[in-house]
mmCIF file of C-alpha atoms in Angstrom:
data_model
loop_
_atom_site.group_PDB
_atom_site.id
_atom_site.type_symbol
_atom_site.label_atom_id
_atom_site.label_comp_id
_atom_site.label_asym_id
_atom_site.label_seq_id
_atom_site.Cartn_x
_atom_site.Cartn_y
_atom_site.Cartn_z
ATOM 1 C CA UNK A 8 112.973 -61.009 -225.401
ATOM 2 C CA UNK A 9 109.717 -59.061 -225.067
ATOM 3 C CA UNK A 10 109.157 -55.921 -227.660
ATOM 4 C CA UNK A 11 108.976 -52.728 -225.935
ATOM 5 C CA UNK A 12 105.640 -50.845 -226.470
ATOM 6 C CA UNK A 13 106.005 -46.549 -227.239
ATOM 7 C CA UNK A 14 104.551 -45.082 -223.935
ATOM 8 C CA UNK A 15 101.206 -43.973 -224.502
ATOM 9 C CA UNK A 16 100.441 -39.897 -225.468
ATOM 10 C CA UNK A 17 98.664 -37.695 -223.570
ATOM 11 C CA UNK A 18 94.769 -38.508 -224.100
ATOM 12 C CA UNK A 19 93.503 -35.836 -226.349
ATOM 13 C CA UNK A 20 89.719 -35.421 -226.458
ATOM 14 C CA UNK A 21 88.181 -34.302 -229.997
ATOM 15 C CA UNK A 22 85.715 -31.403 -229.578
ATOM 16 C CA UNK A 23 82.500 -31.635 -231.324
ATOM 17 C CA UNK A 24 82.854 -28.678 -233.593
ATOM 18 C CA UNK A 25 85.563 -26.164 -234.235
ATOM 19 C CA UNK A 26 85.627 -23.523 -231.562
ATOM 20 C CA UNK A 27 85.977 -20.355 -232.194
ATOM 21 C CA UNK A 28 89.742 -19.497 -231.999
ATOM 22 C CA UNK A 29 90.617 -17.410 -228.725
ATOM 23 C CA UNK A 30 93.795 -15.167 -228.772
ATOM 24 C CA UNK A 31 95.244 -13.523 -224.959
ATOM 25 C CA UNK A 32 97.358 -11.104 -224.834
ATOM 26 C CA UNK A 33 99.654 -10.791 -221.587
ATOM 27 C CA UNK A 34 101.381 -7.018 -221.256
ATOM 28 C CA UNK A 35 104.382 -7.296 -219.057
ATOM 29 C CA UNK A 36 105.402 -5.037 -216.711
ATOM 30 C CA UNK A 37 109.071 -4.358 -215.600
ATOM 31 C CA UNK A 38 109.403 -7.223 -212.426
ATOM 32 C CA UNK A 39 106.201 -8.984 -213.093
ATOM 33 C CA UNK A 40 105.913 -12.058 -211.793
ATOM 34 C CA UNK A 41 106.962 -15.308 -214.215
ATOM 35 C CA UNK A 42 104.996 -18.229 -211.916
ATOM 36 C CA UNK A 43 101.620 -16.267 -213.003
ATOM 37 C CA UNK A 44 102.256 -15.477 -216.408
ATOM 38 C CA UNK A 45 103.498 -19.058 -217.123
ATOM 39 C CA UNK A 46 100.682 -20.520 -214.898
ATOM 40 C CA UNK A 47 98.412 -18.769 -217.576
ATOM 41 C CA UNK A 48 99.934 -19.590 -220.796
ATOM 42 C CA UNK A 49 100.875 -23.387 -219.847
ATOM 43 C CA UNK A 50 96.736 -23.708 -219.192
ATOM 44 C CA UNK A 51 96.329 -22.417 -222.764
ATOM 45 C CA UNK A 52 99.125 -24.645 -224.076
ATOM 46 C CA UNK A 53 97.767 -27.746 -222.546
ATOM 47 C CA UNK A 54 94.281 -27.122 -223.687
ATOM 48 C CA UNK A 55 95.406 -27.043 -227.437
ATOM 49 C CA UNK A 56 97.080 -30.151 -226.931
ATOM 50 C CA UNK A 57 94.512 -32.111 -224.937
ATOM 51 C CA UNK A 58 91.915 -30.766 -227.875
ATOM 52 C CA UNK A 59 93.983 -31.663 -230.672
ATOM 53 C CA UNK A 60 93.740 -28.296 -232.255
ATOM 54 C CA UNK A 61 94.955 -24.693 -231.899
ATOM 55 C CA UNK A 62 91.650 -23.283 -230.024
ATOM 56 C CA UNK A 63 94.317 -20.895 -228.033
ATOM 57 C CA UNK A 64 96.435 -18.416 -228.979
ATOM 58 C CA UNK A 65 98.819 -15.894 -226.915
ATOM 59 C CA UNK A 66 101.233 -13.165 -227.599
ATOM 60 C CA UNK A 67 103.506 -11.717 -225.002
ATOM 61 C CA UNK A 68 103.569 -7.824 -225.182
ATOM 62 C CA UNK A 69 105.316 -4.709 -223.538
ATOM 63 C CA UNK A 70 104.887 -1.342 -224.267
ATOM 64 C CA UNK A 71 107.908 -0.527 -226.279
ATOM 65 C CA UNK A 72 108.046 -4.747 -227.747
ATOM 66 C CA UNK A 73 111.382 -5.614 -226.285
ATOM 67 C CA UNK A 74 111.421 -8.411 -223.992
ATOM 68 C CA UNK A 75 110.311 -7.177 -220.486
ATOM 69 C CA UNK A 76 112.436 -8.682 -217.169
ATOM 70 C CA UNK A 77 110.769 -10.445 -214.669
ATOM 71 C CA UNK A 78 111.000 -10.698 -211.083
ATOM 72 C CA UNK A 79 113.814 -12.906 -211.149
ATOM 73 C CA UNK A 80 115.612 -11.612 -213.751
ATOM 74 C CA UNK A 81 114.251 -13.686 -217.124
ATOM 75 C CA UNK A 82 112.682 -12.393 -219.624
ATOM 76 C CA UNK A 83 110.251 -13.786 -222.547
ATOM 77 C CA UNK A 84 110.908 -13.946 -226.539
ATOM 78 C CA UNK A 85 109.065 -12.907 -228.554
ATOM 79 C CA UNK A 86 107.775 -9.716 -227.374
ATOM 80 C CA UNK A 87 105.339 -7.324 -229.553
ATOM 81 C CA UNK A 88 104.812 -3.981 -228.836
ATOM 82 C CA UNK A 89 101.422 -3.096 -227.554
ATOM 83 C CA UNK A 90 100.175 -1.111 -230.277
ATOM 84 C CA UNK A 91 100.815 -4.050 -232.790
ATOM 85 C CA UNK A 92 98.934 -6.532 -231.003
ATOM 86 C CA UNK A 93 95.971 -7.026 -233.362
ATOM 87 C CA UNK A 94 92.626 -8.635 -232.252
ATOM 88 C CA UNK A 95 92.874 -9.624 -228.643
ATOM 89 C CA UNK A 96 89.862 -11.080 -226.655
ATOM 90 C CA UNK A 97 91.552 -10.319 -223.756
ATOM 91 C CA UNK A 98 94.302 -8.389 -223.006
ATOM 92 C CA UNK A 99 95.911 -9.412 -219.147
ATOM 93 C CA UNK A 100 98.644 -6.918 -217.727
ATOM 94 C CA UNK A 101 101.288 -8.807 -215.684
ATOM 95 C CA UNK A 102 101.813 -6.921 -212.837
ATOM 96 C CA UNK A 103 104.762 -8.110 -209.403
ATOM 97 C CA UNK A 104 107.178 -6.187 -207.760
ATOM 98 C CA UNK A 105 107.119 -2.383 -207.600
ATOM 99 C CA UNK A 106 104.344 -1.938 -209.742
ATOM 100 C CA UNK A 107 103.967 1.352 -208.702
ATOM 101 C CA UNK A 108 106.860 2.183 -210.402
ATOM 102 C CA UNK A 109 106.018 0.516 -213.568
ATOM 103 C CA UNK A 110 102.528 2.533 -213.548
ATOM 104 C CA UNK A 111 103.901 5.166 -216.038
ATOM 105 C CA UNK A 112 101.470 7.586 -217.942
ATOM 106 C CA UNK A 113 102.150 5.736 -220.985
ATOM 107 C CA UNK A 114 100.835 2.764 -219.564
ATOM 108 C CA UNK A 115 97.814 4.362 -218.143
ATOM 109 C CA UNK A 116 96.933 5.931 -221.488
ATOM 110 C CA UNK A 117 97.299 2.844 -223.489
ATOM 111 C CA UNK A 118 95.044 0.955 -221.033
ATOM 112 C CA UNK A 119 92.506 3.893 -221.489
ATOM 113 C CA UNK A 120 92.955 3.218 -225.420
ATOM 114 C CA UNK A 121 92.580 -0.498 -225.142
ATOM 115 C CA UNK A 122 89.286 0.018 -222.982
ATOM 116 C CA UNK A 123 88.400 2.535 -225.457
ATOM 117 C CA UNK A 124 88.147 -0.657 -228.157
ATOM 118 C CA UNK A 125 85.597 -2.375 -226.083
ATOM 119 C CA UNK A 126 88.809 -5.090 -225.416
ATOM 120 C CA UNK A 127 88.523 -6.797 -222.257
ATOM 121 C CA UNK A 128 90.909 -6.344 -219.805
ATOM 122 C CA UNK A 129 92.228 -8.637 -216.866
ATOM 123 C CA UNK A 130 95.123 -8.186 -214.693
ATOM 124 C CA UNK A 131 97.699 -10.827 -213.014
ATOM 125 C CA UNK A 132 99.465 -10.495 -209.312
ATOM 126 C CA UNK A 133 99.441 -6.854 -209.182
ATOM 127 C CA UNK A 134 98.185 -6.124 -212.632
ATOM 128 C CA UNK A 135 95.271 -4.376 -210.531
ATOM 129 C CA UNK A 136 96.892 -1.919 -209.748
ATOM 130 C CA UNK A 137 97.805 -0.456 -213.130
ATOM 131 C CA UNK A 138 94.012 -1.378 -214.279
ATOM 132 C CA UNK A 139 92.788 0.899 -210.896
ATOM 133 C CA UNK A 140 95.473 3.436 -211.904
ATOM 134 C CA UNK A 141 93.817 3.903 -214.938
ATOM 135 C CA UNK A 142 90.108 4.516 -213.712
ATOM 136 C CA UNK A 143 89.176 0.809 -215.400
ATOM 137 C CA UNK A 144 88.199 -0.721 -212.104
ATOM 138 C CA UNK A 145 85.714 1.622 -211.013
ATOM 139 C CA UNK A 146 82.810 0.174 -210.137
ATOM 140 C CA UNK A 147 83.973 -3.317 -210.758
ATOM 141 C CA UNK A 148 84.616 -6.269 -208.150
ATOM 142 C CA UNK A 149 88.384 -6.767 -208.475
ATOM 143 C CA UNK A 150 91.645 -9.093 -207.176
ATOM 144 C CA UNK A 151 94.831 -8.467 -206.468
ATOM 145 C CA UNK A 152 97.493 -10.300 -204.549
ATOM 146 C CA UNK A 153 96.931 -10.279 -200.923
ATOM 147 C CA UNK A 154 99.863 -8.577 -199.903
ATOM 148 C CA UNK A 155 98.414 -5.284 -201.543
ATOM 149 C CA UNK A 156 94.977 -5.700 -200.232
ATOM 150 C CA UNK A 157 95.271 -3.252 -197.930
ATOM 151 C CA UNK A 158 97.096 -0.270 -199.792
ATOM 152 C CA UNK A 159 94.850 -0.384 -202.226
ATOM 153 C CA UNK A 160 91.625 -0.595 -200.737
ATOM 154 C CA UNK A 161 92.394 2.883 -199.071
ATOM 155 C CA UNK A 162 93.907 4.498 -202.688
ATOM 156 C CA UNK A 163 91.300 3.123 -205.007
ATOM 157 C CA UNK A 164 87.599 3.372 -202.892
ATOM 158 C CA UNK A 165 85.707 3.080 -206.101
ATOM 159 C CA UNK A 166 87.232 -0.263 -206.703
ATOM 160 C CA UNK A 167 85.396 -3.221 -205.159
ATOM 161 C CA UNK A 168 88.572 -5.086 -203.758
ATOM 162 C CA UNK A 169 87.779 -9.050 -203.038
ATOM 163 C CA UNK A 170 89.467 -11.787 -200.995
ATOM 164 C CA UNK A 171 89.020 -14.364 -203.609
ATOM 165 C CA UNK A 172 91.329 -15.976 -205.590
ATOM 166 C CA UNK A 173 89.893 -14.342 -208.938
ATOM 167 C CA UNK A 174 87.019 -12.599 -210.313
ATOM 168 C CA UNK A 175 85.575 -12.196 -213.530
ATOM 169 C CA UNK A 176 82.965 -9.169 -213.250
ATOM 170 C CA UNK A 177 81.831 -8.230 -216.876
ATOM 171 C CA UNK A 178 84.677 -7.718 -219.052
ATOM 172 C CA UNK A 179 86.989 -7.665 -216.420
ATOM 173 C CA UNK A 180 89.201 -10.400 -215.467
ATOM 174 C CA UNK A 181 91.771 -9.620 -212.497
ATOM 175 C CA UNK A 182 93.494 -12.336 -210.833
ATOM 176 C CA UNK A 183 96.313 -12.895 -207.406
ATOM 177 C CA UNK A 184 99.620 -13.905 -208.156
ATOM 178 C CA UNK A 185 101.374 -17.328 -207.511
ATOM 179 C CA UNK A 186 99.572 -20.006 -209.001
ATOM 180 C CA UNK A 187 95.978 -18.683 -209.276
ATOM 181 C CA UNK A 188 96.054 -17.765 -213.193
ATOM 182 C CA UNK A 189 95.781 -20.966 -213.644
ATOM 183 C CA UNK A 190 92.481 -21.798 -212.147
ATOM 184 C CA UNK A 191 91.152 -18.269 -214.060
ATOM 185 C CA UNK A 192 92.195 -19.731 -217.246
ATOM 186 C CA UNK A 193 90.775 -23.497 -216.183
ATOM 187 C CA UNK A 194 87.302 -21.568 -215.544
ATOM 188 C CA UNK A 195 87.763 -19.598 -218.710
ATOM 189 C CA UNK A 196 88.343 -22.493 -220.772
ATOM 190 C CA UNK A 197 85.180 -24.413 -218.878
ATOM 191 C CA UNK A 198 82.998 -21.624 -220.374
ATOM 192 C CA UNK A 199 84.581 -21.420 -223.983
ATOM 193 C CA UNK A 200 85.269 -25.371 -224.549
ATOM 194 C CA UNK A 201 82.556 -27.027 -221.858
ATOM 195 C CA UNK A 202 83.146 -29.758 -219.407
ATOM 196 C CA UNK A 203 85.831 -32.358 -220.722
ATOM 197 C CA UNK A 204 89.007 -30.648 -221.357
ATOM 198 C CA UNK A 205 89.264 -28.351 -217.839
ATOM 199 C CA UNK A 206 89.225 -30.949 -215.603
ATOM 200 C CA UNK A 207 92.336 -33.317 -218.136
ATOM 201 C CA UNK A 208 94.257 -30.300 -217.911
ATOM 202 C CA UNK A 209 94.017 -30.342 -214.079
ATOM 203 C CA UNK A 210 94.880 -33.986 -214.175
ATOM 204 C CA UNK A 211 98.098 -33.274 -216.377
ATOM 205 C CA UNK A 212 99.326 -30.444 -213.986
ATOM 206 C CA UNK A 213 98.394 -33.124 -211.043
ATOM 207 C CA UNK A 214 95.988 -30.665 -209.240
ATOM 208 C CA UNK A 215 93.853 -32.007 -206.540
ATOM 209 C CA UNK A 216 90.794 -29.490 -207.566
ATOM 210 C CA UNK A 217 89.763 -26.580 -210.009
ATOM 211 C CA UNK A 218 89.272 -23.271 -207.544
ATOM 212 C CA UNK A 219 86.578 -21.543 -208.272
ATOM 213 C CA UNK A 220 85.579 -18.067 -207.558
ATOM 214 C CA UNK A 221 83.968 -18.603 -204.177
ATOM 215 C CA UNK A 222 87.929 -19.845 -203.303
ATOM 216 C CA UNK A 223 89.659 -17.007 -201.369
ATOM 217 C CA UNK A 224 93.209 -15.963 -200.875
ATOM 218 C CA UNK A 225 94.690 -17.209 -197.596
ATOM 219 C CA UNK A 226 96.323 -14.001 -195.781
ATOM 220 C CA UNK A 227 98.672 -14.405 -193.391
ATOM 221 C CA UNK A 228 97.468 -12.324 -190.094
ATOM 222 C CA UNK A 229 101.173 -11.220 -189.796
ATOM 223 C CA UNK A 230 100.679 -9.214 -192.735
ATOM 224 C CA UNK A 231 97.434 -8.310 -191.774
ATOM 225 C CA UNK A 232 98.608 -6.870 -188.288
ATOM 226 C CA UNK A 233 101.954 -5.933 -188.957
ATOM 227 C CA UNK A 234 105.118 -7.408 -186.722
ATOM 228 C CA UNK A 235 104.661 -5.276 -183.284
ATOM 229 C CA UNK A 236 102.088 -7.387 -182.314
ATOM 230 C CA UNK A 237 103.717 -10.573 -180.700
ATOM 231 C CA UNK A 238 100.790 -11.311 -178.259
ATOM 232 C CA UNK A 239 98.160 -11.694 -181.024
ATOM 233 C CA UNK A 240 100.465 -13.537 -183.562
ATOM 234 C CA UNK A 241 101.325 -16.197 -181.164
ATOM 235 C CA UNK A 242 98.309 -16.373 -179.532
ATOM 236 C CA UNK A 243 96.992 -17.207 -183.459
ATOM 237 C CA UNK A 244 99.914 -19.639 -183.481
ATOM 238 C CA UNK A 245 98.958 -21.479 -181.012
ATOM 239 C CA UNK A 246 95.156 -21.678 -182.180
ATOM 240 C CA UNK A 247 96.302 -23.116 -185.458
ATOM 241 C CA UNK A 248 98.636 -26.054 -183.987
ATOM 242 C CA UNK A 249 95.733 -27.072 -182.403
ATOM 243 C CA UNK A 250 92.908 -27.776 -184.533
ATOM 244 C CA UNK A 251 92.038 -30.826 -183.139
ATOM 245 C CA UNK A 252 91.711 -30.383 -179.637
ATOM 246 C CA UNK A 253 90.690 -26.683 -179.688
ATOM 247 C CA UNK A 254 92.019 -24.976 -176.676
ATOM 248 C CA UNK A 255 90.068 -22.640 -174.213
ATOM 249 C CA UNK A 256 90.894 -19.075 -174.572
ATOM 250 C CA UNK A 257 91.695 -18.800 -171.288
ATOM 251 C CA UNK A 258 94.911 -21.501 -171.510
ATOM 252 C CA UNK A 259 96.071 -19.446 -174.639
ATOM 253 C CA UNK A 260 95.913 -16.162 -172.725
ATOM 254 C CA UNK A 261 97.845 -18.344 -170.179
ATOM 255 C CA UNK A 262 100.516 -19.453 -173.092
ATOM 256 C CA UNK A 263 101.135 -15.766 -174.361
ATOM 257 C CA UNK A 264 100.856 -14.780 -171.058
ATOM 258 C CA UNK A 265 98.464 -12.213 -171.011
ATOM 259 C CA UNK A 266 94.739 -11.749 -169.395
ATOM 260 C CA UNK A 267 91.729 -13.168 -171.466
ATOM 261 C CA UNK A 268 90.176 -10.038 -172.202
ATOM 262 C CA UNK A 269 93.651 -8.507 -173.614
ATOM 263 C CA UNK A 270 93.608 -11.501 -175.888
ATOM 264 C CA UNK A 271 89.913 -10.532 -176.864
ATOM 265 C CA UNK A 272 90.747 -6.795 -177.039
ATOM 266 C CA UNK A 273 93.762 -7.930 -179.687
ATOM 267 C CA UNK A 274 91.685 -9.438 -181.706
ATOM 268 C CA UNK A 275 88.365 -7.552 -182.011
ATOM 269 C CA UNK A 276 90.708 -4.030 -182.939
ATOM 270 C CA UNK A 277 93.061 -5.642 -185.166
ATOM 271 C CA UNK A 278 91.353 -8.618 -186.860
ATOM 272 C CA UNK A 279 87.691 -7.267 -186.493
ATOM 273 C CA UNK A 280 86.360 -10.226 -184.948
ATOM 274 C CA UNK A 281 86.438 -12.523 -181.196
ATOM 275 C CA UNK A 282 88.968 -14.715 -180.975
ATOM 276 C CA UNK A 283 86.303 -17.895 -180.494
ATOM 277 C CA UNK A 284 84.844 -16.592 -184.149
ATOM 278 C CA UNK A 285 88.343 -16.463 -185.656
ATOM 279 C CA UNK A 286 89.636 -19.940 -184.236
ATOM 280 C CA UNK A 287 86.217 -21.407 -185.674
ATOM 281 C CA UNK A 288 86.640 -20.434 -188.793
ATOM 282 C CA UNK A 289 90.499 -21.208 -189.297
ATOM 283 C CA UNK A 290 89.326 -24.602 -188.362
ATOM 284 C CA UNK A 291 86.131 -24.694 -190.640
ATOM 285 C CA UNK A 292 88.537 -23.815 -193.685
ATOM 286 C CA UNK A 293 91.167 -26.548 -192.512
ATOM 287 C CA UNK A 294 87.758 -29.258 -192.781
ATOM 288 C CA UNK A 295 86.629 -27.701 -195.993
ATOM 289 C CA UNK A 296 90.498 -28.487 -197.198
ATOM 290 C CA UNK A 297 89.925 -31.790 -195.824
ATOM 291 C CA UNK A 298 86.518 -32.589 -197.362
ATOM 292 C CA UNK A 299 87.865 -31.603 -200.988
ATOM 293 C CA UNK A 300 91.059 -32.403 -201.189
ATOM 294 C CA UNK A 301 90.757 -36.086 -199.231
ATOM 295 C CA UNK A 302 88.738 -39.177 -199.031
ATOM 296 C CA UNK A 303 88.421 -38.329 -194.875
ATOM 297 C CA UNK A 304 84.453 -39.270 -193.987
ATOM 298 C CA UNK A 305 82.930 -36.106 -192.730
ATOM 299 C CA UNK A 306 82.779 -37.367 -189.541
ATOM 300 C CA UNK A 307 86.830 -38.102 -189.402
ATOM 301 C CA UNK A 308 86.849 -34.421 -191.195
ATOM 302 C CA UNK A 309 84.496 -33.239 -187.963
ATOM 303 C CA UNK A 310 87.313 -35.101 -185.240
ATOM 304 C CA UNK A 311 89.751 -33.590 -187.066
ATOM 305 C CA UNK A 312 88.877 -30.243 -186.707
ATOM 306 C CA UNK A 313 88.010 -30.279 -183.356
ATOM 307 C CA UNK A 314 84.329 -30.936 -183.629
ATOM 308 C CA UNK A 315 82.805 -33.918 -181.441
ATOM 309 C CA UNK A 316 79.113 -33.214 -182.722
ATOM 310 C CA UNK A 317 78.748 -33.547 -185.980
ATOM 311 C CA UNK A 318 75.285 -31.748 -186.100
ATOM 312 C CA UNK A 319 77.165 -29.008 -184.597
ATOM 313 C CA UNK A 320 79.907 -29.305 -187.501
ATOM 314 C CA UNK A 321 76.813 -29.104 -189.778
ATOM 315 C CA UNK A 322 75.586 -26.323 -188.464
ATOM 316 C CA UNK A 323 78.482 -24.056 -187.831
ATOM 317 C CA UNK A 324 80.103 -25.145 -191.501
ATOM 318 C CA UNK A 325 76.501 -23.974 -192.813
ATOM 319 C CA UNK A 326 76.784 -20.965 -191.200
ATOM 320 C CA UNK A 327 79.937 -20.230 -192.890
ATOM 321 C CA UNK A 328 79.917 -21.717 -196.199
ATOM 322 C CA UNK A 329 76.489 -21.176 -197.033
ATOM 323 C CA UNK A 330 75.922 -25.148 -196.886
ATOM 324 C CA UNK A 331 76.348 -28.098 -195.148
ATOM 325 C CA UNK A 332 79.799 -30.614 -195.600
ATOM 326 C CA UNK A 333 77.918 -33.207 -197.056
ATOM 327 C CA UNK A 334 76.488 -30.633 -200.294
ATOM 328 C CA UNK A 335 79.865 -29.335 -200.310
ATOM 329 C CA UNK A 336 81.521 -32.721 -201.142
ATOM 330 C CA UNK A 337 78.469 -33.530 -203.656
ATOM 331 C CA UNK A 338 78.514 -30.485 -205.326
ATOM 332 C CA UNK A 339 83.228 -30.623 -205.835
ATOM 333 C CA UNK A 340 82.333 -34.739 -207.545
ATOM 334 C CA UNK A 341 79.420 -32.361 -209.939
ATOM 335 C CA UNK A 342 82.040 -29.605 -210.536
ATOM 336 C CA UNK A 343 84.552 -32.667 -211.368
ATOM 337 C CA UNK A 344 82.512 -34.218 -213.461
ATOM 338 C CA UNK A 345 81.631 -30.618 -215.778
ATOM 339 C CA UNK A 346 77.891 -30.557 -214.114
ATOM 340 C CA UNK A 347 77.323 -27.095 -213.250
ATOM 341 C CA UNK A 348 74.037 -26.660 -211.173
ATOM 342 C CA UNK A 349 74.614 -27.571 -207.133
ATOM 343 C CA UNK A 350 73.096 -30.953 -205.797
ATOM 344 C CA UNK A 351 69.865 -29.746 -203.446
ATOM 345 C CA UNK A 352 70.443 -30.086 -200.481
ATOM 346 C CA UNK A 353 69.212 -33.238 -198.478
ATOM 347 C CA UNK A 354 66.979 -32.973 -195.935
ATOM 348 C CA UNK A 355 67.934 -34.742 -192.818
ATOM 349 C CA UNK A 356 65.279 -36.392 -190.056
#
């Protein structure tokens, strides 16, 4: 009979010297969302226990400190009041549905006071909104969930509204919902406890990458266009089922049944571009997916995307990204590994 050996703990990875301790406060608001609080915290939670030591702290908050209810009905214990917080390094308001709603004065005056302190402040989901609400997003490069894009772009002008999964523009922090708080927190935790422990805590949650900033929300060009605009959805539709072998967009005017240039009027007054620019870049995202996410050469990545040449894949994937596949996949193994600067780029004969 053979003895049975413990299964092995999580590897922990002892940090050279004590960090400084970090403590995050998360202010709920009535239906915020759970996933991106809890994609936040369990970051911070996994980062103590892969460093062996309590680097991370976090206290849940609402305005008047009893628990607040999320989206789908659960709430989180314990909850402090706002104004007994204490230190904070940053203080994230958890924003979901109806936030307009949960925008009260009282909240807008207490995010005045906070900002007053000189306490950073970040937002989650819809957080932005309370944050822009308040004035505190003037002037600032902010994110909010896609699905409010739009609305808020027109209320809040001053605000610098992005398409990317987070940004972090001084000492503000503001983040889309779903599961996005947690590559803010992996990029936070990068900068505060360097290269090792980001990329274990990725490897615990079984993530294929760390986002970055230059990662952007994907939004759906239903919700873009609205529904009363069949022609251009399925015409879209059909453009994305065939990546591969791309086809001309005279046989998709032929499939929606409409002339060529209606298809190209569609698209340049609703989605502000040609339809041959739009189909290029849905499939120039689908082969940056591709390059990062498998072991695909880039040449299989340029078939596979509908591109027979691959200078031409080069080129047009340059054109977008701002360099070629090849630097991208170098530079996503020097992001993996904690190295920070970008490979240079290699010159080609």
């Amino acid at each position: 009979m053979t003895e049975r050996r413990p299964i092995a703990a999580a590897r922990t990875r002892a940090l050279p010297a004590p960090p400084a301790q970090r403590r995050f406060v998360f202010l709920t608001l009535h239906n915020y969302s759970l996933i991106a609080l809890s994609s936040a915290v369990e970051a911070l939670r996994m980062a103590n226990r892969l460093a062996g030591q309590e680097v991370y702290e976090w206290t849940i908050a609402s305005l008047d400190g009893k628990p607040t209810p999320a989206s789908n009905g659960l709430s989180m214990a314990p909850t402090l009041g706002i104004d007994h917080i204490g230190p904070a390094h940053i203080v994230f308001v958890c924003g979901g549905v109806d936030v307009e709603r949960a925008c009260t004065p009282e909240l807008t005056t207490t995010l005045r006071r906070l900002a007053q302190r000189h306490i950073p402040l970040g937002s989650l989901c819809t957080g932005g909104y309370a944050l822009a609400k308040a004035g505190l997003l003037d002037k600032y490069k902010a994110v909010v969930h896609w699905e409010n894009m739009s609305a808020l772009e027109e209320q809040f002008p001053a605000v610098q509204f992005s398409k990317q999964l987070y940004a972090i523009d001084r000492d503000r922090y503001t983040c889309s919902g779903g599961i996005a708080p947690l590559d803010l927190m992996l990029n936070i935790i990068k900068e505060h406890l360097g290269r090792d422990i980001a990329p274990m805590i990725s490897d615990q949650f079984i993530l294929d990458r760390i986002r970055n900033d230059q990662d952007r929300q994907h939004v759906p060009l239903l919700a873009r266009v609205g529904l009363f605009h069949e022609n251009l959805i399925e015409a879209a539709a059909l453009m994305e089922a065939n990546l591969e072998e791309p086809l001309s967009l005279d046989e998709i005017a032929g499939l929606v049944g409409v002339s060529r240039r209606q298809i190209e009027r569609l698209f340049k007054r609703y989605v502000g571009e040609v339809p041959t620019k739009y189909y290029l870049d849905m499939r120039l995202r689908r082969a940056r997916g591709l390059l990062l996410q498998t072991s695909m050469s880039i040449m299989e990545v340029a078939v596979a995307c509908g591109f027979q040449s691959p200078p031409h894949f080069s080129k047009c994937y340059r054109d977008l990204f701002g360099h070629t596949p090849s630097a991208e996949r170098r530079n996503s193994r020097r992001s993996a590994l904690g190295l920070t600067s970008p490979a240079p780029e290699r010159k080609t004969a």
